[in-house]
JSON list of C-alpha atoms in Angstrom, two decimals:
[
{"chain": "G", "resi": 162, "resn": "UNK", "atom": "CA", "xyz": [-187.93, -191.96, 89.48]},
{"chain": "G", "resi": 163, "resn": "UNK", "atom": "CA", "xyz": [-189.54, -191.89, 85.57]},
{"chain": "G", "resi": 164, "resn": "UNK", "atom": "CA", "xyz": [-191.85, -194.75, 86.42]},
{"chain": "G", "resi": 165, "resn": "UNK", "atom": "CA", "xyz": [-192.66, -197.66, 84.01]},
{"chain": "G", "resi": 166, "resn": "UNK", "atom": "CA", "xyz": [-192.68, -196.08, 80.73]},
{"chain": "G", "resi": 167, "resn": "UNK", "atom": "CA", "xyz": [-194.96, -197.56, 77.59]},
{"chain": "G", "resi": 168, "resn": "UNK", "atom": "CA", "xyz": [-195.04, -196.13, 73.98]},
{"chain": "G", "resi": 169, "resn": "UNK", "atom": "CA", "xyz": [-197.48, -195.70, 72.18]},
{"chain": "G", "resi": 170, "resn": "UNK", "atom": "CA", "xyz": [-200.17, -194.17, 74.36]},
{"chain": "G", "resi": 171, "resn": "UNK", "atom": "CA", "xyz": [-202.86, -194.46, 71.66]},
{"chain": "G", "resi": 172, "resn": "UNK", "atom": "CA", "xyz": [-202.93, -197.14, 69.18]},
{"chain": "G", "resi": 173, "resn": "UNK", "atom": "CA", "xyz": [-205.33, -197.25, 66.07]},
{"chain": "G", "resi": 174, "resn": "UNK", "atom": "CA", "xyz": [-204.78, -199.50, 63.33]},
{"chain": "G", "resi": 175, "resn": "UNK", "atom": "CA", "xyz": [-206.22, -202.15, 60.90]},
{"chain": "G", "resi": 176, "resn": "UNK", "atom": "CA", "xyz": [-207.34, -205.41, 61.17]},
{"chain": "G", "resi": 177, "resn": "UNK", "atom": "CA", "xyz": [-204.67, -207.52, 60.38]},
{"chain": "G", "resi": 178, "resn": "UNK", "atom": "CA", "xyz": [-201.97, -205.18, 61.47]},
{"chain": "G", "resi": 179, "resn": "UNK", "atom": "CA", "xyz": [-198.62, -205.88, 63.56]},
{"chain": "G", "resi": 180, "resn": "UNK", "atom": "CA", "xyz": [-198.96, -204.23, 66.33]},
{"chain": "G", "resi": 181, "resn": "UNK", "atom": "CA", "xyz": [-195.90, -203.79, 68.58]},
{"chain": "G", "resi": 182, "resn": "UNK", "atom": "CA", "xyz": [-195.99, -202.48, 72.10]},
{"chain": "G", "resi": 183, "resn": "UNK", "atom": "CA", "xyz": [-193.47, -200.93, 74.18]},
{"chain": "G", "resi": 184, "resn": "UNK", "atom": "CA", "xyz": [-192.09, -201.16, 77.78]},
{"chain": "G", "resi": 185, "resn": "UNK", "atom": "CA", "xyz": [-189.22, -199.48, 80.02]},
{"chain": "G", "resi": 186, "resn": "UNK", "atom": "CA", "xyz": [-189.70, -200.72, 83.68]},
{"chain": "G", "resi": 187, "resn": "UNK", "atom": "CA", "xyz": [-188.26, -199.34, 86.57]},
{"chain": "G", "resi": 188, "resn": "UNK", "atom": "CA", "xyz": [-184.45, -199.49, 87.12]},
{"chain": "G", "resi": 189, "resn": "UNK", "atom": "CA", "xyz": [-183.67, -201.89, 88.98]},
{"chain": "G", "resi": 190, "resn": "UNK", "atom": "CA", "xyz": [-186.71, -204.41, 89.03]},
{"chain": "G", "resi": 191, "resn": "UNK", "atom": "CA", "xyz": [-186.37, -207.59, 87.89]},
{"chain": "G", "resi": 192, "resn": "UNK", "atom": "CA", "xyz": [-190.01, -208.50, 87.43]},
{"chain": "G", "resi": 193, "resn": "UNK", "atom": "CA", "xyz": [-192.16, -207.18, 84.61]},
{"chain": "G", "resi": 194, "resn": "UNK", "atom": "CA", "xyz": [-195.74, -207.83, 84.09]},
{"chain": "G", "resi": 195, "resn": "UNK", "atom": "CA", "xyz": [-198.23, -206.98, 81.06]},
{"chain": "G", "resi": 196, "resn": "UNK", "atom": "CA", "xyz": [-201.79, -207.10, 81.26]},
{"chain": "G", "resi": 197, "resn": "UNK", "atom": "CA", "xyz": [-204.76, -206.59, 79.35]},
{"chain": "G", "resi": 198, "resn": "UNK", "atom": "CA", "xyz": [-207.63, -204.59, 80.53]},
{"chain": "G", "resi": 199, "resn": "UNK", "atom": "CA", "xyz": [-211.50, -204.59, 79.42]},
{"chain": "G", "resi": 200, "resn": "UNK", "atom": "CA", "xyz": [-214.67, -203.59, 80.55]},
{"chain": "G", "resi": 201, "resn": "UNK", "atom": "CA", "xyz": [-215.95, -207.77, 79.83]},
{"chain": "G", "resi": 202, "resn": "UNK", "atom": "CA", "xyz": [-212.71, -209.09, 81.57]},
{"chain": "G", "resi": 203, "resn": "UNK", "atom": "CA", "xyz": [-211.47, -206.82, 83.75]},
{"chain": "G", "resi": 204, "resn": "UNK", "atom": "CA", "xyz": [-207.72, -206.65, 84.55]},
{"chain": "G", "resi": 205, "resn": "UNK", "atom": "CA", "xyz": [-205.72, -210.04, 83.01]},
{"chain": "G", "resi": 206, "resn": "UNK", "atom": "CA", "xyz": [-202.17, -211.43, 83.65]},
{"chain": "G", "resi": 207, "resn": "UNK", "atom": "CA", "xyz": [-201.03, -211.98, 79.77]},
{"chain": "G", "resi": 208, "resn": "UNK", "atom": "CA", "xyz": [-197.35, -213.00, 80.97]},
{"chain": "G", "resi": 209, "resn": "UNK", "atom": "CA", "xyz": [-194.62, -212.01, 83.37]},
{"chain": "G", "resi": 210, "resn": "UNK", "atom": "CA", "xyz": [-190.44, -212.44, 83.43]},
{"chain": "G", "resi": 211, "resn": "UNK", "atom": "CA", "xyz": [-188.00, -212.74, 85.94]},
{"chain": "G", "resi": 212, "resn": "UNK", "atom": "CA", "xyz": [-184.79, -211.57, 85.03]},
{"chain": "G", "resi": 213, "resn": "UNK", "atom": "CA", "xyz": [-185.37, -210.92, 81.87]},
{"chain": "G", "resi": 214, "resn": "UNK", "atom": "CA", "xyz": [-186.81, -215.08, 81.25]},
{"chain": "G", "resi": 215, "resn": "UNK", "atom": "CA", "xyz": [-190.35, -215.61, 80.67]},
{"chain": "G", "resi": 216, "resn": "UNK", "atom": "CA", "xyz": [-191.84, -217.25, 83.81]},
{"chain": "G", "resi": 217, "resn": "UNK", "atom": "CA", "xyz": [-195.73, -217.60, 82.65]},
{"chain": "G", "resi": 218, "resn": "UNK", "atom": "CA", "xyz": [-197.47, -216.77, 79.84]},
{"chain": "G", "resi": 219, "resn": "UNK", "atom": "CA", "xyz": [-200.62, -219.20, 80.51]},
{"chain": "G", "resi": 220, "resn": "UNK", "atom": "CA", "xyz": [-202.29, -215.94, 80.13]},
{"chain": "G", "resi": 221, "resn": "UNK", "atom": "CA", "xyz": [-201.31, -215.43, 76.33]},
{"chain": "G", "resi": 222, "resn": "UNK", "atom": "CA", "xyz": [-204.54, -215.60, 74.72]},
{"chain": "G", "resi": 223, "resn": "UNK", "atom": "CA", "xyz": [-203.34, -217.10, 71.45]},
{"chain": "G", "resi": 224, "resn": "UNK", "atom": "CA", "xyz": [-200.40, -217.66, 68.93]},
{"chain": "G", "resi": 225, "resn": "UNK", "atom": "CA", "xyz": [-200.93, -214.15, 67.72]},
{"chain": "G", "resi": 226, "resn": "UNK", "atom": "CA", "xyz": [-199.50, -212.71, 70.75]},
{"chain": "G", "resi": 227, "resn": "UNK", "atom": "CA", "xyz": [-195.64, -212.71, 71.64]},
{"chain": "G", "resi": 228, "resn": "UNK", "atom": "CA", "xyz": [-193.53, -211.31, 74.68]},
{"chain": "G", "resi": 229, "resn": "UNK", "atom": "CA", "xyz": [-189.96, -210.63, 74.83]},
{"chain": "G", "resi": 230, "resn": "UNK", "atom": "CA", "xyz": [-187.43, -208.86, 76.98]},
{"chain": "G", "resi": 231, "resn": "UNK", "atom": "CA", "xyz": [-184.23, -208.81, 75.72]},
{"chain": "G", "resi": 232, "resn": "UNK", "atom": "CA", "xyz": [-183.24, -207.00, 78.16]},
{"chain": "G", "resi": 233, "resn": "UNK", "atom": "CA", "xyz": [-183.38, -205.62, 81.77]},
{"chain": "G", "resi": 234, "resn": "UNK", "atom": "CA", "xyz": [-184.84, -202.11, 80.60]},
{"chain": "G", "resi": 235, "resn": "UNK", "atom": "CA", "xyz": [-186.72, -202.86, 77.60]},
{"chain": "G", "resi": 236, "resn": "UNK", "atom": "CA", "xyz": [-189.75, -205.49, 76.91]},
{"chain": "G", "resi": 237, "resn": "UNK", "atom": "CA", "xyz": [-192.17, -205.86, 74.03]},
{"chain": "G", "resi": 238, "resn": "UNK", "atom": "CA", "xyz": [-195.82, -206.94, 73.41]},
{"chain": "G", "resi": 239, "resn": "UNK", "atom": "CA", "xyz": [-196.23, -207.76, 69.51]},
{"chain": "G", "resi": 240, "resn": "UNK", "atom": "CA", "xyz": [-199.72, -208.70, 68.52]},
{"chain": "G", "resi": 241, "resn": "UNK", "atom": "CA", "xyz": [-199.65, -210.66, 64.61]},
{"chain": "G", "resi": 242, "resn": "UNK", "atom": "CA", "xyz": [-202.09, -210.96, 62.33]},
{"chain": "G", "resi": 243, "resn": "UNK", "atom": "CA", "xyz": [-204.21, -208.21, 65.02]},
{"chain": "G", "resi": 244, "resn": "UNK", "atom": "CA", "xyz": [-208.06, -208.67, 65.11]},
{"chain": "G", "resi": 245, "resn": "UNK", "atom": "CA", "xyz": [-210.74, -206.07, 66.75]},
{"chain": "G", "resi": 246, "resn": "UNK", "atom": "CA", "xyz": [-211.61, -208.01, 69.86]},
{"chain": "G", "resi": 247, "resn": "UNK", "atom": "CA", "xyz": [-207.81, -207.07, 70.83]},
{"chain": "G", "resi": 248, "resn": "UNK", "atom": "CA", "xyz": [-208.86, -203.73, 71.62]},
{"chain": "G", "resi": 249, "resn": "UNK", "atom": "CA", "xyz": [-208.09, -202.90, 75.22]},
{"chain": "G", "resi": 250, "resn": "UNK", "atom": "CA", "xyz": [-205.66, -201.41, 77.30]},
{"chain": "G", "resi": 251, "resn": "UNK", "atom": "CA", "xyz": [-202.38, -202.64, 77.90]},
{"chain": "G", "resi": 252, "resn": "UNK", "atom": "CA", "xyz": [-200.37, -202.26, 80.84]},
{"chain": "G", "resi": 253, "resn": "UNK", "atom": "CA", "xyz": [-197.06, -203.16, 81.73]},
{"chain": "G", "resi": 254, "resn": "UNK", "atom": "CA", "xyz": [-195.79, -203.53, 85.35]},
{"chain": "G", "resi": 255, "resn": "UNK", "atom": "CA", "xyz": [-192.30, -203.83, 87.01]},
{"chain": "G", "resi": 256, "resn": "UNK", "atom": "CA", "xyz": [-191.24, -205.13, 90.44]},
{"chain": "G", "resi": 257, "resn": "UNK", "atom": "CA", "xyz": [-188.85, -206.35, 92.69]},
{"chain": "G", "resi": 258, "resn": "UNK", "atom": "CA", "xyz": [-189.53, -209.25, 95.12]},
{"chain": "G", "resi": 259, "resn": "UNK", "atom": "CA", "xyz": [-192.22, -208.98, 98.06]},
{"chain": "G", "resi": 260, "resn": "UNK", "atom": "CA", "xyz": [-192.72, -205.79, 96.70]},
{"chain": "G", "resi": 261, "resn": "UNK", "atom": "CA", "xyz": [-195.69, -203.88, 94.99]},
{"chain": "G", "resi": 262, "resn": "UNK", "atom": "CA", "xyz": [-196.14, -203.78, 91.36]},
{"chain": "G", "resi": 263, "resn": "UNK", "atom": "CA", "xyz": [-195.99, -200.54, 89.65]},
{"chain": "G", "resi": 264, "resn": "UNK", "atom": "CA", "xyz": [-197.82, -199.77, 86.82]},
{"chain": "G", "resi": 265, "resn": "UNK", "atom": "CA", "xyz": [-197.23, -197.41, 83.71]},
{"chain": "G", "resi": 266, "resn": "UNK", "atom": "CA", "xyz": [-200.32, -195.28, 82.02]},
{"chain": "G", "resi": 267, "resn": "UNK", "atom": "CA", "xyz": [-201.16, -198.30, 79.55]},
{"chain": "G", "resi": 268, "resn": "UNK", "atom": "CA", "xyz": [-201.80, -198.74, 75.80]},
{"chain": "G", "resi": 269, "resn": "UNK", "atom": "CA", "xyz": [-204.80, -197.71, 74.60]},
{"chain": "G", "resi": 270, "resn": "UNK", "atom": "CA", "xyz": [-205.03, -200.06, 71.61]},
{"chain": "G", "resi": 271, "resn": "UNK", "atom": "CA", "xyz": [-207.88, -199.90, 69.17]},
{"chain": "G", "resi": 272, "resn": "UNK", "atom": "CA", "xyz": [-207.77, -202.46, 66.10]},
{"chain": "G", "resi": 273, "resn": "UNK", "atom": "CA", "xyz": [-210.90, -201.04, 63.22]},
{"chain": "F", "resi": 242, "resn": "UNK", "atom": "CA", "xyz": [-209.44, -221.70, 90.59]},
{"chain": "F", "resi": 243, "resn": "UNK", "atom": "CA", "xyz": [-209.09, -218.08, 92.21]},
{"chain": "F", "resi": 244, "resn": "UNK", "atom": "CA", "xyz": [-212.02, -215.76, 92.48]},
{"chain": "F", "resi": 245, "resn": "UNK", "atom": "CA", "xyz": [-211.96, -212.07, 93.47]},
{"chain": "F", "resi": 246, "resn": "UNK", "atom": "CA", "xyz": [-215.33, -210.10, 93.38]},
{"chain": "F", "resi": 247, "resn": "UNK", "atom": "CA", "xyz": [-215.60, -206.53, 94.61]},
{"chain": "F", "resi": 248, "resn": "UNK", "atom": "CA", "xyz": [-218.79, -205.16, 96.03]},
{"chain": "F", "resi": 249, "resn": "UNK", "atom": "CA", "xyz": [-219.98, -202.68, 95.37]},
{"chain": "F", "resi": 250, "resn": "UNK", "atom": "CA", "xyz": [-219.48, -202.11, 91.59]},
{"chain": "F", "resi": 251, "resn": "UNK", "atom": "CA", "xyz": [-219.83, -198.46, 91.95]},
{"chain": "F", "resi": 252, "resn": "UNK", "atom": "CA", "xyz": [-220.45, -195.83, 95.11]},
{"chain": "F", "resi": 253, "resn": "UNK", "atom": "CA", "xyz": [-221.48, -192.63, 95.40]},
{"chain": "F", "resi": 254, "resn": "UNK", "atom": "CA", "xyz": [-221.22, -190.48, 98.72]},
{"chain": "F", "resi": 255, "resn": "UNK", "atom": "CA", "xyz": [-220.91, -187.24, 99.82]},
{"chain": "F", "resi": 256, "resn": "UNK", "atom": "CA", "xyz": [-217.29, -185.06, 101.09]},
{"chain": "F", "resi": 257, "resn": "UNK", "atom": "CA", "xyz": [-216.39, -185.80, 104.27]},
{"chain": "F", "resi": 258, "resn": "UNK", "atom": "CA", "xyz": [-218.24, -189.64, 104.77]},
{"chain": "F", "resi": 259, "resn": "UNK", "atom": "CA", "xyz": [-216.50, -192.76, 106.18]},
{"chain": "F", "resi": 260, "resn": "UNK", "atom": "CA", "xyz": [-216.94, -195.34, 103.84]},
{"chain": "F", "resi": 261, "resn": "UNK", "atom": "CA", "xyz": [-215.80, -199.28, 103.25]},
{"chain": "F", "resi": 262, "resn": "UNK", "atom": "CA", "xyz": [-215.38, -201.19, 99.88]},
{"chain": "F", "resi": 263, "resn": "UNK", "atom": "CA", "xyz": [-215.51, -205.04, 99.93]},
{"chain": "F", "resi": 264, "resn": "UNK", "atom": "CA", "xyz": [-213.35, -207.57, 98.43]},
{"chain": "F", "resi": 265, "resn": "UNK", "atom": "CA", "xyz": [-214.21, -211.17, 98.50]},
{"chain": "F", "resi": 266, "resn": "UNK", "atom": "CA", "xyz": [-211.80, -214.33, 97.32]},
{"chain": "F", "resi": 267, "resn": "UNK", "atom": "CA", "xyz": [-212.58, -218.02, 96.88]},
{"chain": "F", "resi": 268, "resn": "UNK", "atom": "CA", "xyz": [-208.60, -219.25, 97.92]},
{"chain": "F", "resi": 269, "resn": "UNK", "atom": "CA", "xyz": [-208.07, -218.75, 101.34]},
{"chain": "F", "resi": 270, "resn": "UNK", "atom": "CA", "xyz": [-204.27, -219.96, 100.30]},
{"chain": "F", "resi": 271, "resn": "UNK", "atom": "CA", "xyz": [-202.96, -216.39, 99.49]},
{"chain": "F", "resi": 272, "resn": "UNK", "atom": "CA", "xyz": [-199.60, -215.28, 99.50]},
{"chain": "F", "resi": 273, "resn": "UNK", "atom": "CA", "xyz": [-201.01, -211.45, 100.10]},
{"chain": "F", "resi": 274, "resn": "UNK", "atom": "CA", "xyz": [-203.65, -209.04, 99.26]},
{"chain": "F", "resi": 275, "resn": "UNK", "atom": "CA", "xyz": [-203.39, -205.64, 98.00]},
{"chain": "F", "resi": 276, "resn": "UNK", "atom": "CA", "xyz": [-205.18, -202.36, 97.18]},
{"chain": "F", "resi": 277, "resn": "UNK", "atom": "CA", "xyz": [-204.90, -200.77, 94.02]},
{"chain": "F", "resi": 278, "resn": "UNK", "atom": "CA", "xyz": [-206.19, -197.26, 92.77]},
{"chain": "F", "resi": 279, "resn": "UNK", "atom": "CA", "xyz": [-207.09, -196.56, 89.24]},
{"chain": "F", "resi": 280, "resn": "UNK", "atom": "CA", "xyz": [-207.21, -193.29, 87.77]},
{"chain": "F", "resi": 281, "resn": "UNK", "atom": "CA", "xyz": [-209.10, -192.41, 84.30]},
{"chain": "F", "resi": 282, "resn": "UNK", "atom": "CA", "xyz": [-207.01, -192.86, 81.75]},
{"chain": "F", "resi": 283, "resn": "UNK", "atom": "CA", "xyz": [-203.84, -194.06, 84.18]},
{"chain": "F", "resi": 284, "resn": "UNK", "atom": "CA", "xyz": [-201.99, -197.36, 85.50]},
{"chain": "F", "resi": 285, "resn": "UNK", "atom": "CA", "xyz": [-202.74, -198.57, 88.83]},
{"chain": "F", "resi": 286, "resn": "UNK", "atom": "CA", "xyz": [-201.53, -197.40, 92.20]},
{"chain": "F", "resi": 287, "resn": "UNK", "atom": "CA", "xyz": [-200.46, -199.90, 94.83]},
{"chain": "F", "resi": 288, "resn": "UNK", "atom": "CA", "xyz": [-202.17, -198.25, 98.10]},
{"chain": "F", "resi": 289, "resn": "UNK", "atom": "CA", "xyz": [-201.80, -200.95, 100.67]},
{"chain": "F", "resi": 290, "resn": "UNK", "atom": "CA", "xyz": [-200.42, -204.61, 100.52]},
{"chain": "F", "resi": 291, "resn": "UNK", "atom": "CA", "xyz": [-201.27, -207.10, 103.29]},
{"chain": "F", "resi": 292, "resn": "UNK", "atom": "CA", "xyz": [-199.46, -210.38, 103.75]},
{"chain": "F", "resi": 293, "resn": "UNK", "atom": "CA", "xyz": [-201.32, -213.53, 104.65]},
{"chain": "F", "resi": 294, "resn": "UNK", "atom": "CA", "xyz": [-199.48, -213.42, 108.62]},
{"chain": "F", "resi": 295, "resn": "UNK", "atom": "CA", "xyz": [-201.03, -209.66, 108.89]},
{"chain": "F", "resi": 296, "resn": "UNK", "atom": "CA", "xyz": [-204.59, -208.89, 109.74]},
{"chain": "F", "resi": 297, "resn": "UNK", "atom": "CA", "xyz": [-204.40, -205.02, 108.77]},
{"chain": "F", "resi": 298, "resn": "UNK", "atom": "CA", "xyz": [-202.52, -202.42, 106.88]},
{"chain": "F", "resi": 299, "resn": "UNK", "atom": "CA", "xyz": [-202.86, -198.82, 107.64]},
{"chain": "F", "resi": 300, "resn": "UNK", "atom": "CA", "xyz": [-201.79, -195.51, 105.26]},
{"chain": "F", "resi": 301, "resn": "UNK", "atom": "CA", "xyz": [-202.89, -192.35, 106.42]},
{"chain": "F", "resi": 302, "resn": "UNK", "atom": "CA", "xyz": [-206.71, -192.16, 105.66]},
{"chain": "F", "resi": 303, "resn": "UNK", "atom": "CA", "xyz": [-206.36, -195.64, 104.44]},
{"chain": "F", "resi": 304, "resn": "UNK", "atom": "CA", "xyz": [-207.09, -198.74, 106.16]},
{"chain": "F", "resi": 305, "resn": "UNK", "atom": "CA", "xyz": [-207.20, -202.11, 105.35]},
{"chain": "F", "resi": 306, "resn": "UNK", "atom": "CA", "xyz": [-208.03, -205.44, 106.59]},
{"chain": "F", "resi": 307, "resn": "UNK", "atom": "CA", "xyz": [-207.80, -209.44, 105.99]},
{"chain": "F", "resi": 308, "resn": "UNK", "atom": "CA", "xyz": [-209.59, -212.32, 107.12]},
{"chain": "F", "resi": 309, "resn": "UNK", "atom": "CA", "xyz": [-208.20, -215.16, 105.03]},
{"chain": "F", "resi": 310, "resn": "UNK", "atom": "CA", "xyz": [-209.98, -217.46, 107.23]},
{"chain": "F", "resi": 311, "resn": "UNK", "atom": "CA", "xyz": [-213.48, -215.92, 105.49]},
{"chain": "F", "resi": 312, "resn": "UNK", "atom": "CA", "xyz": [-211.77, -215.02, 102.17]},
{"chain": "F", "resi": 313, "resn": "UNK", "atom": "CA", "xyz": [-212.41, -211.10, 102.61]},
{"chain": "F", "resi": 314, "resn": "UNK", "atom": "CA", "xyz": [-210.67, -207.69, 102.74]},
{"chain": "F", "resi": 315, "resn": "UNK", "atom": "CA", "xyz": [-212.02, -204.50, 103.95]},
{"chain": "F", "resi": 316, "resn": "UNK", "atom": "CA", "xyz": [-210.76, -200.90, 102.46]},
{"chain": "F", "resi": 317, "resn": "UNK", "atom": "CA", "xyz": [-211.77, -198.55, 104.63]},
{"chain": "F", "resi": 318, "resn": "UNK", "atom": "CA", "xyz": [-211.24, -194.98, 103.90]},
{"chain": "F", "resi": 319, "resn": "UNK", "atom": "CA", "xyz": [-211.48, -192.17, 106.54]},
{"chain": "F", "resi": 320, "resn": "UNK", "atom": "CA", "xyz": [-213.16, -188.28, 105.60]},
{"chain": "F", "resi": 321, "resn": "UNK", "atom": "CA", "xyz": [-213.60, -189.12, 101.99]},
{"chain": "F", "resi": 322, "resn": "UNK", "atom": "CA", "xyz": [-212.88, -186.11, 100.03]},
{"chain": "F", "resi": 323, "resn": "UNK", "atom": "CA", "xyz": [-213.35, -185.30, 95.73]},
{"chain": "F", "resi": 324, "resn": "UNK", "atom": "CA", "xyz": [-209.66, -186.26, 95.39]},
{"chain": "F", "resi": 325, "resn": "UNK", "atom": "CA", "xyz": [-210.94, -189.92, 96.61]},
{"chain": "F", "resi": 326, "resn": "UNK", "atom": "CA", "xyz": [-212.66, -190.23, 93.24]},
{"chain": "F", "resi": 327, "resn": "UNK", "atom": "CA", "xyz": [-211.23, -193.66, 91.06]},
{"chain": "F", "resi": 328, "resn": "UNK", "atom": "CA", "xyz": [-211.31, -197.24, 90.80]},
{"chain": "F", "resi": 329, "resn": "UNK", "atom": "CA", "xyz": [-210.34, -199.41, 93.68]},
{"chain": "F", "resi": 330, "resn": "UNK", "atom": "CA", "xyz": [-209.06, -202.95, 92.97]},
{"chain": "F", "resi": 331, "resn": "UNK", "atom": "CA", "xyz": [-208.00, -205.38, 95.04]},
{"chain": "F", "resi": 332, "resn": "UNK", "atom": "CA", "xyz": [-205.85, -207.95, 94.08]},
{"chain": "F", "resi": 333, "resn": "UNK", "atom": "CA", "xyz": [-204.59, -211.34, 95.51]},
{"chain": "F", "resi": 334, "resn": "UNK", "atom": "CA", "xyz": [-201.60, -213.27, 94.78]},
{"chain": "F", "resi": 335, "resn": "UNK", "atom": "CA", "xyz": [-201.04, -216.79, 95.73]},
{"chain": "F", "resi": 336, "resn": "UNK", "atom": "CA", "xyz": [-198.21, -219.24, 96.89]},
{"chain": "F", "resi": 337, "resn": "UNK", "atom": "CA", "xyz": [-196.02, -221.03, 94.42]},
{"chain": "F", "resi": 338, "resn": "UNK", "atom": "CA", "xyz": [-197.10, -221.65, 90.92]},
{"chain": "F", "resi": 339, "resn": "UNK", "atom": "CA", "xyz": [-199.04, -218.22, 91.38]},
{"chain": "F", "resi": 340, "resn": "UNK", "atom": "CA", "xyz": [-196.19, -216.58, 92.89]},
{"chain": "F", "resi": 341, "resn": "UNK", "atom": "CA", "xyz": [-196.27, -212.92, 91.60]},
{"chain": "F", "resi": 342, "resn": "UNK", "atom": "CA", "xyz": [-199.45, -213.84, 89.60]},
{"chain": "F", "resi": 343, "resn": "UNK", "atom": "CA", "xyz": [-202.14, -210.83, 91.35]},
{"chain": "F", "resi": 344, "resn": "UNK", "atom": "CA", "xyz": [-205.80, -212.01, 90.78]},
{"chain": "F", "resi": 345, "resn": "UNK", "atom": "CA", "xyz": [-207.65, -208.77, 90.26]},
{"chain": "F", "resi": 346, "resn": "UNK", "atom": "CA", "xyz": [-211.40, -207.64, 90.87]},
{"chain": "F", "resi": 347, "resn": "UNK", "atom": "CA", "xyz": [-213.36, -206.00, 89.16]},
{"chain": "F", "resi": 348, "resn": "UNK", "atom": "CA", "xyz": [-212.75, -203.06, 91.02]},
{"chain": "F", "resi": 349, "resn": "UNK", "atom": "CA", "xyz": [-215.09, -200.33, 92.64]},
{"chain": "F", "resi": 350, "resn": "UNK", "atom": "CA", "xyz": [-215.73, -197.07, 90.99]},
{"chain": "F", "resi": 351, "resn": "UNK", "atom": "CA", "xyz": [-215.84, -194.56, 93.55]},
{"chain": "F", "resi": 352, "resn": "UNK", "atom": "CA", "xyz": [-217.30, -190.67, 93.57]},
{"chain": "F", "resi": 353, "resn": "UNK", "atom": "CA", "xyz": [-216.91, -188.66, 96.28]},
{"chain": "F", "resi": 354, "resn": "UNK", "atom": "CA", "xyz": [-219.37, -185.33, 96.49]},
{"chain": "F", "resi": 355, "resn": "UNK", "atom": "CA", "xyz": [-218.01, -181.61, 97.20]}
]
């Protein structure tokens, strides 16, 4: 079992930047999750899908940020025009129903 | 709106101590709770989930308990040892609308002394 994979690990780029981040989620699940971590926020639900369709994404905190999963093994987070106070870490989850979310090692994303 | 608050913020205790983190929610209408563990620099790690029917959930060294009634959830962790040492969140997710949406804390940062 490889987990829930994200690319890149580390993330350091401009103001102003696209930024585009990555997701594999477990085979199999047909939930997938990404949040956004900070020391002032804590952990926050951006937006999640269900088979492959975007369910919510009330947690989207502007126009800048977009979420798609085209399909069942592959989802991206795309932050454009980027600004600093994105910096955080991003996580993506996968799931299956009832069950626990798992997590992959995040995106450490700093914007200068 | 929901409301999850974990206390404390941080803990510090020597090898071999019983200890008990607390987590505290303002919705009583919760589809489950559940335990996380956060390592530096890594994802979360589901530890225990409790359903709203279940009072407690039990994992080795791990136990856990709900009282929805109250709006609080008990981790209690048996012989603490270094390995112990992370984050703990807890996490509650509610009934329709919320379905699959997890509410987190703000998680206690744990140290456990050789």
């Amino acid at each position: 079992d490889a987990g829930v994979i994200q690319s890149p690990r580390h993330e350091v780029t401009e103001m102003g930047q696209e930024v585009t981040l990555r997701c594999k989620p477990i085979s199999g699940h047909n939930s997938l999750f990404w949040y956004r971590q900070t020391m002032m926020r804590g952990l926050e639900l951006l937006i999640y899908f269900n088979n492959n369709v975007p369910i919510d994404d009330s947690g989207m905190p502007e126009d800048r940020f977009s979420a798609k999963m085209p399909n069942a093994s592959f989802s991206t987070l795309k932050i454009q025009p980027s600004e600093p106070r994105d910096s955080a870490v991003y996580f993506c989850a996968s799931s299956t129903f009832g069950m626990p979310q798992h997590f992959g090692d995040g995106t450490r994303l700093s914007i200068l | 709106k929901q409301e999850v608050t974990q206390i404390p913020a941080a803990l510090s205790v020597p090898e071999g101590e019983n200890l008990v983190l607390n987590c505290s929610f303002t919705d009583s209408a919760i589809y489950n709770l559940q335990w996380f563990r956060q390592d530096p620099g890594k994802g979360l790690t589901s530890l225990l989930l409790i359903q709203s029917s279940q009072r407690e959930q039990t994992s080795g060294r791990l136990n856990a308990s709900l009282d929805k009634s109250s709006g609080r959830s008990t981790l209690y962790i048996a012989a603490s040892q270094p390995g112990d040492s992370a984050t703990y969140l807890c996490a509650v997710e509610g009934y329709g609308g919320a379905t699959n949406k997890l509410i987190f804390g703000t998680g206690t940062l744990l140290a456990v002394q050789p």
